[in-house]
GROMACS .gro file of C-alpha atoms in nm:
model
  258
    1MET     CA    1   8.968  -4.582   6.414
    2ASP     CA    2   9.262  -4.497   6.637
    3GLU     CA    3   9.187  -4.125   6.670
    4LEU     CA    4   8.839  -4.200   6.802
    5ILE     CA    5   8.953  -4.468   7.047
    6ASP     CA    6   9.231  -4.243   7.172
    7LEU     CA    7   8.972  -3.982   7.274
    8LEU     CA    8   8.733  -4.229   7.439
    9PRO     CA    9   8.891  -4.437   7.718
   10ALA     CA   10   8.690  -4.725   7.863
   11GLY     CA   11   8.637  -4.524   8.181
   12CYS     CA   12   8.443  -4.265   7.982
   13VAL     CA   13   8.184  -4.518   7.865
   14ARG     CA   14   7.869  -4.568   8.073
   15LEU     CA   15   7.614  -4.821   7.954
   16ASP     CA   16   7.251  -4.839   8.070
   17ALA     CA   17   7.281  -4.522   8.277
   18ARG     CA   18   6.971  -4.363   8.424
   19ALA     CA   19   6.877  -3.997   8.387
   20ALA     CA   20   6.557  -3.819   8.482
   21ASP     CA   21   6.579  -3.563   8.200
   22TRP     CA   22   6.811  -3.422   7.936
   23ARG     CA   23   7.004  -3.205   8.180
   24GLU     CA   24   7.085  -3.505   8.394
   25ALA     CA   25   7.182  -3.707   8.085
   26ILE     CA   26   7.432  -3.438   7.984
   27ALA     CA   27   7.550  -3.417   8.346
   28VAL     CA   28   7.629  -3.790   8.345
   29ALA     CA   29   7.830  -3.753   8.024
   30GLY     CA   30   8.004  -3.443   8.156
   31GLY     CA   31   8.085  -3.611   8.486
   32LEU     CA   32   8.270  -3.890   8.306
   33MET     CA   33   8.492  -3.632   8.135
   34VAL     CA   34   8.556  -3.460   8.467
   35ASP     CA   35   8.658  -3.792   8.624
   36ALA     CA   36   8.892  -3.859   8.331
   37GLY     CA   37   9.061  -3.523   8.374
   38PHE     CA   38   8.941  -3.388   8.038
   39THR     CA   39   8.733  -3.106   8.186
   40THR     CA   40   8.621  -2.930   8.500
   41ALA     CA   41   8.261  -2.930   8.617
   42GLU     CA   42   8.220  -2.587   8.459
   43TYR     CA   43   8.234  -2.745   8.114
   44THR     CA   44   7.931  -2.962   8.197
   45ALA     CA   45   7.744  -2.645   8.289
   46GLU     CA   46   7.852  -2.488   7.958
   47MET     CA   47   7.715  -2.786   7.761
   48ILE     CA   48   7.380  -2.758   7.938
   49ALA     CA   49   7.373  -2.381   7.888
   50GLY     CA   50   7.429  -2.429   7.515
   51VAL     CA   51   7.109  -2.629   7.483
   52GLU     CA   52   6.920  -2.384   7.701
   53GLU     CA   53   7.033  -2.101   7.473
   54ASN     CA   54   7.005  -2.263   7.129
   55GLY     CA   55   6.752  -2.541   7.178
   56PRO     CA   56   6.804  -2.915   7.117
   57TYR     CA   57   7.020  -2.875   6.806
   58ILE     CA   58   7.265  -3.127   6.954
   59VAL     CA   59   7.017  -3.409   6.882
   60VAL     CA   60   7.186  -3.488   6.551
   61ALA     CA   61   7.001  -3.809   6.461
   62PRO     CA   62   6.708  -4.014   6.589
   63GLY     CA   63   6.796  -4.109   6.946
   64VAL     CA   64   7.142  -3.951   6.940
   65ALA     CA   65   7.258  -3.632   7.115
   66PHE     CA   66   7.607  -3.492   7.069
   67ALA     CA   67   7.676  -3.268   7.368
   68HIS     CA   68   7.955  -3.010   7.349
   69ALA     CA   69   8.046  -2.648   7.410
   70ARG     CA   70   8.308  -2.409   7.280
   71PRO     CA   71   8.674  -2.461   7.372
   72SER     CA   72   8.722  -2.285   7.706
   73PRO     CA   73   8.946  -2.278   8.012
   74ALA     CA   74   8.721  -2.553   8.151
   75VAL     CA   75   8.871  -2.796   7.896
   76ARG     CA   76   9.198  -2.949   8.015
   77ALA     CA   77   9.244  -3.197   7.729
   78THR     CA   78   9.052  -3.311   7.422
   79GLY     CA   79   8.837  -3.612   7.502
   80MET     CA   80   8.495  -3.773   7.479
   81SER     CA   81   8.241  -3.967   7.682
   82TRP     CA   82   7.969  -4.210   7.577
   83VAL     CA   83   7.647  -4.261   7.771
   84ARG     CA   84   7.387  -4.515   7.665
   85LEU     CA   85   7.068  -4.457   7.864
   86ALA     CA   86   6.864  -4.736   8.020
   87GLU     CA   87   6.549  -4.535   7.946
   88PRO     CA   88   6.526  -4.269   7.674
   89VAL     CA   89   6.476  -3.904   7.764
   90ALA     CA   90   6.325  -3.615   7.570
   91PHE     CA   91   6.543  -3.322   7.468
   92GLY     CA   92   6.259  -3.135   7.298
   93HIS     CA   93   6.363  -3.213   6.939
   94GLU     CA   94   6.074  -3.216   6.692
   95THR     CA   95   6.172  -3.535   6.510
   96ASN     CA   96   6.472  -3.704   6.676
   97ASP     CA   97   6.341  -3.749   7.032
   98PRO     CA   98   6.363  -3.946   7.253
   99VAL     CA   99   6.738  -3.982   7.307
  100THR     CA  100   6.904  -4.306   7.413
  101LEU     CA  101   7.268  -4.214   7.336
  102VAL     CA  102   7.456  -3.907   7.457
  103VAL     CA  103   7.807  -3.860   7.321
  104ALA     CA  104   7.992  -3.568   7.476
  105LEU     CA  105   8.300  -3.391   7.340
  106ALA     CA  106   8.545  -3.152   7.500
  107ALA     CA  107   8.798  -2.995   7.262
  108THR     CA  108   9.094  -2.770   7.331
  109ASP     CA  109   9.062  -2.621   6.983
  110SER     CA  110   8.844  -2.652   6.674
  111GLY     CA  111   9.083  -2.880   6.483
  112ALA     CA  112   9.203  -3.129   6.745
  113HIS     CA  113   8.926  -3.382   6.686
  114THR     CA  114   8.830  -3.353   6.319
  115ALA     CA  115   8.940  -3.705   6.219
  116ALA     CA  116   8.762  -3.861   6.515
  117MET     CA  117   8.438  -3.680   6.430
  118ALA     CA  118   8.458  -3.800   6.071
  119SER     CA  119   8.499  -4.156   6.194
  120LEU     CA  120   8.212  -4.129   6.441
  121ALA     CA  121   7.976  -3.970   6.188
  122ARG     CA  122   8.039  -4.256   5.946
  123LEU     CA  123   7.983  -4.520   6.215
  124LEU     CA  124   7.657  -4.369   6.338
  125GLY     CA  125   7.538  -4.336   5.979
  126ASP     CA  126   7.604  -4.706   5.912
  127PRO     CA  127   7.298  -4.910   6.025
  128ALA     CA  128   7.502  -5.223   6.101
  129ALA     CA  129   7.761  -5.034   6.304
  130ALA     CA  130   7.493  -4.832   6.486
  131ALA     CA  131   7.312  -5.155   6.580
  132ALA     CA  132   7.637  -5.309   6.707
  133LEU     CA  133   7.706  -5.001   6.918
  134ALA     CA  134   7.354  -5.011   7.063
  135ALA     CA  135   7.394  -5.380   7.155
  136ALA     CA  136   7.750  -5.368   7.290
  137PRO     CA  137   7.737  -5.534   7.637
  138THR     CA  138   8.050  -5.375   7.786
  139PRO     CA  139   8.263  -5.062   7.739
  140GLU     CA  140   8.540  -5.279   7.594
  141ALA     CA  141   8.302  -5.433   7.341
  142LEU     CA  142   8.179  -5.089   7.242
  143ARG     CA  143   8.533  -4.963   7.190
  144THR     CA  144   8.602  -5.268   6.973
  145VAL     CA  145   8.313  -5.168   6.746
  146LEU     CA  146   8.439  -4.810   6.736
  147SER     CA  147   8.788  -4.924   6.639
  148GLY     CA  148   8.650  -5.112   6.339
  149ASP     CA  149   8.568  -4.802   6.128
  150GLU     CA  150   8.672  -4.892   5.774
  151HIS     CA  151   8.603  -4.543   5.641
  152SER     CA  152   8.924  -4.375   5.743
  153PRO     CA  153   8.930  -4.002   5.660
  154ALA     CA  154   9.288  -4.049   5.545
  155ALA     CA  155   9.157  -4.261   5.259
  156ALA     CA  156   8.894  -4.010   5.153
  157LYS     CA  157   8.900  -3.846   4.816
  158PRO     CA  158   9.077  -3.512   4.786
  159ARG     CA  159   8.865  -3.226   4.906
  160ALA     CA  160   8.809  -2.899   4.727
  161ASP     CA  161   9.041  -2.616   4.825
  162ALA     CA  162   8.949  -2.268   4.941
  163SER     CA  163   8.957  -2.132   4.587
  164SER     CA  164   8.674  -2.362   4.472
  165GLN     CA  165   8.382  -2.189   4.305
  166HIS     CA  166   8.123  -2.331   4.542
  167LYS     CA  167   8.117  -2.342   4.922
  168ILE     CA  168   7.859  -2.486   5.158
  169LEU     CA  169   7.860  -2.397   5.528
  170THR     CA  170   7.748  -2.645   5.794
  171VAL     CA  171   7.650  -2.455   6.106
  172CYS     CA  172   7.605  -2.528   6.475
  173GLY     CA  173   7.613  -2.321   6.791
  174ASN     CA  174   7.982  -2.372   6.854
  175GLY     CA  175   8.134  -2.484   6.524
  176VAL     CA  176   8.324  -2.774   6.681
  177GLY     CA  177   8.070  -3.055   6.718
  178THR     CA  178   7.742  -3.105   6.536
  179SER     CA  179   7.854  -2.896   6.239
  180LEU     CA  180   8.141  -3.142   6.190
  181PHE     CA  181   7.894  -3.432   6.191
  182LEU     CA  182   7.697  -3.261   5.918
  183LYS     CA  183   8.011  -3.164   5.726
  184ASN     CA  184   8.138  -3.522   5.713
  185THR     CA  185   7.806  -3.666   5.600
  186LEU     CA  186   7.772  -3.398   5.334
  187GLU     CA  187   8.123  -3.476   5.211
  188GLN     CA  188   8.029  -3.843   5.178
  189VAL     CA  189   7.743  -3.744   4.949
  190LEU     CA  190   7.964  -3.510   4.747
  191ASP     CA  191   8.214  -3.794   4.703
  192ARG     CA  192   7.939  -4.022   4.572
  193TRP     CA  193   7.830  -3.753   4.330
  194GLY     CA  194   8.187  -3.694   4.213
  195TRP     CA  195   8.156  -3.329   4.319
  196SER     CA  196   8.416  -3.319   4.596
  197ALA     CA  197   8.663  -3.140   4.372
  198TYR     CA  198   8.412  -2.863   4.301
  199VAL     CA  199   8.247  -2.794   4.636
  200THR     CA  200   8.423  -2.715   4.961
  201VAL     CA  201   8.244  -2.766   5.293
  202GLU     CA  202   8.324  -2.558   5.601
  203ALA     CA  203   8.196  -2.627   5.952
  204THR     CA  204   8.137  -2.309   6.148
  205ASP     CA  205   7.943  -2.147   6.432
  206THR     CA  206   7.640  -1.919   6.411
  207ILE     CA  207   7.831  -1.594   6.456
  208SER     CA  208   8.095  -1.675   6.194
  209ALA     CA  209   7.831  -1.814   5.957
  210LYS     CA  210   7.657  -1.478   5.937
  211GLY     CA  211   7.981  -1.315   5.826
  212LYS     CA  212   8.069  -1.592   5.581
  213ALA     CA  213   7.723  -1.648   5.433
  214SER     CA  214   7.791  -1.432   5.128
  215GLU     CA  215   8.070  -1.673   5.027
  216ALA     CA  216   7.839  -1.976   5.030
  217VAL     CA  217   7.588  -2.135   4.796
  218ALA     CA  218   7.388  -2.252   5.096
  219LEU     CA  219   7.404  -2.311   5.470
  220LEU     CA  220   7.302  -2.648   5.617
  221THR     CA  221   7.201  -2.669   5.981
  222SER     CA  222   6.940  -2.779   6.234
  223ARG     CA  223   6.596  -2.622   6.264
  224GLU     CA  224   6.694  -2.456   6.592
  225ILE     CA  225   7.010  -2.297   6.453
  226ALA     CA  226   6.825  -2.193   6.136
  227ARG     CA  227   6.593  -1.987   6.353
  228THR     CA  228   6.893  -1.828   6.523
  229LEU     CA  229   7.057  -1.744   6.190
  230GLY     CA  230   6.750  -1.582   6.040
  231ASP     CA  231   6.789  -1.423   5.696
  232VAL     CA  232   7.158  -1.433   5.595
  233GLY     CA  233   7.106  -1.365   5.226
  234ARG     CA  234   7.166  -1.727   5.124
  235PRO     CA  235   6.944  -2.037   5.141
  236VAL     CA  236   6.946  -2.200   5.484
  237LYS     CA  237   6.862  -2.569   5.454
  238VAL     CA  238   6.735  -2.763   5.755
  239VAL     CA  239   6.864  -3.116   5.813
  240GLN     CA  240   6.694  -3.337   6.071
  241ASP     CA  241   6.932  -3.636   6.074
  242PHE     CA  242   7.297  -3.529   6.050
  243THR     CA  243   7.409  -3.888   5.988
  244SER     CA  244   7.165  -3.962   5.702
  245THR     CA  245   7.326  -3.955   5.357
  246ALA     CA  246   6.979  -4.005   5.204
  247GLU     CA  247   6.839  -3.690   5.365
  248ILE     CA  248   7.145  -3.483   5.280
  249ASP     CA  249   7.141  -3.617   4.923
  250ALA     CA  250   6.784  -3.480   4.895
  251VAL     CA  251   6.887  -3.144   5.046
  252LEU     CA  252   7.179  -3.119   4.804
  253ARG     CA  253   6.952  -3.200   4.509
  254ASP     CA  254   6.714  -2.927   4.619
  255THR     CA  255   7.001  -2.681   4.660
  256TYR     CA  256   7.130  -2.742   4.307
  257ASP     CA  257   6.791  -2.826   4.150
  258VAL     CA  258   6.920  -3.167   4.041
   0.00000   0.00000   0.00000
């Protein structure tokens, strides 16, 4: 949809790029954002440092890495880049390696890109759309596929408010990227269940999650971030594929013993 296309100019799309390893793959994605004026080179270093510190939690689905870091002075404007690799590279993820697609995000604040992330999560979770993105021959063709998201967040069902009885936290290292992927997929499942009026979902970072855990029924996150969280007094559920409604449906059923 428009919000996603607005953040991803054609100049920030690189198809069939080559990278020797995961650091170089992130560097290619970061370099596109530098060239577009979205970030400085320091932001690329911050994205790489995030993986070095927290592990490959940014590999949100089989073959897909979502590189990002916290909002910082290195971010000049909110924007994205898209790098499809000619040869896959390993990030060290237990189940989702190797990676062929690196999407990078730079955000000036935690709320500037929420609609775009919802749109992207739905597209990557749709097998037909994901196949079209993988086969797109040019940046313009890829952007055409991205603009065809029929699942506009504006048309979504009303979400639960902060006073709802139940809350689920989706957690990543920074609270602005992969946790939003997981949040949007979880909300799709809640909508299908008819539970969206009863459960609120909040995307957050590891530090905030520890303070908010007592408010939640459960925390959903990657295996790497689960290790970082440790025992927070609430169930921490590991999700391997952040775009899979089937996997998150199973996690939700386990959480509520359905």
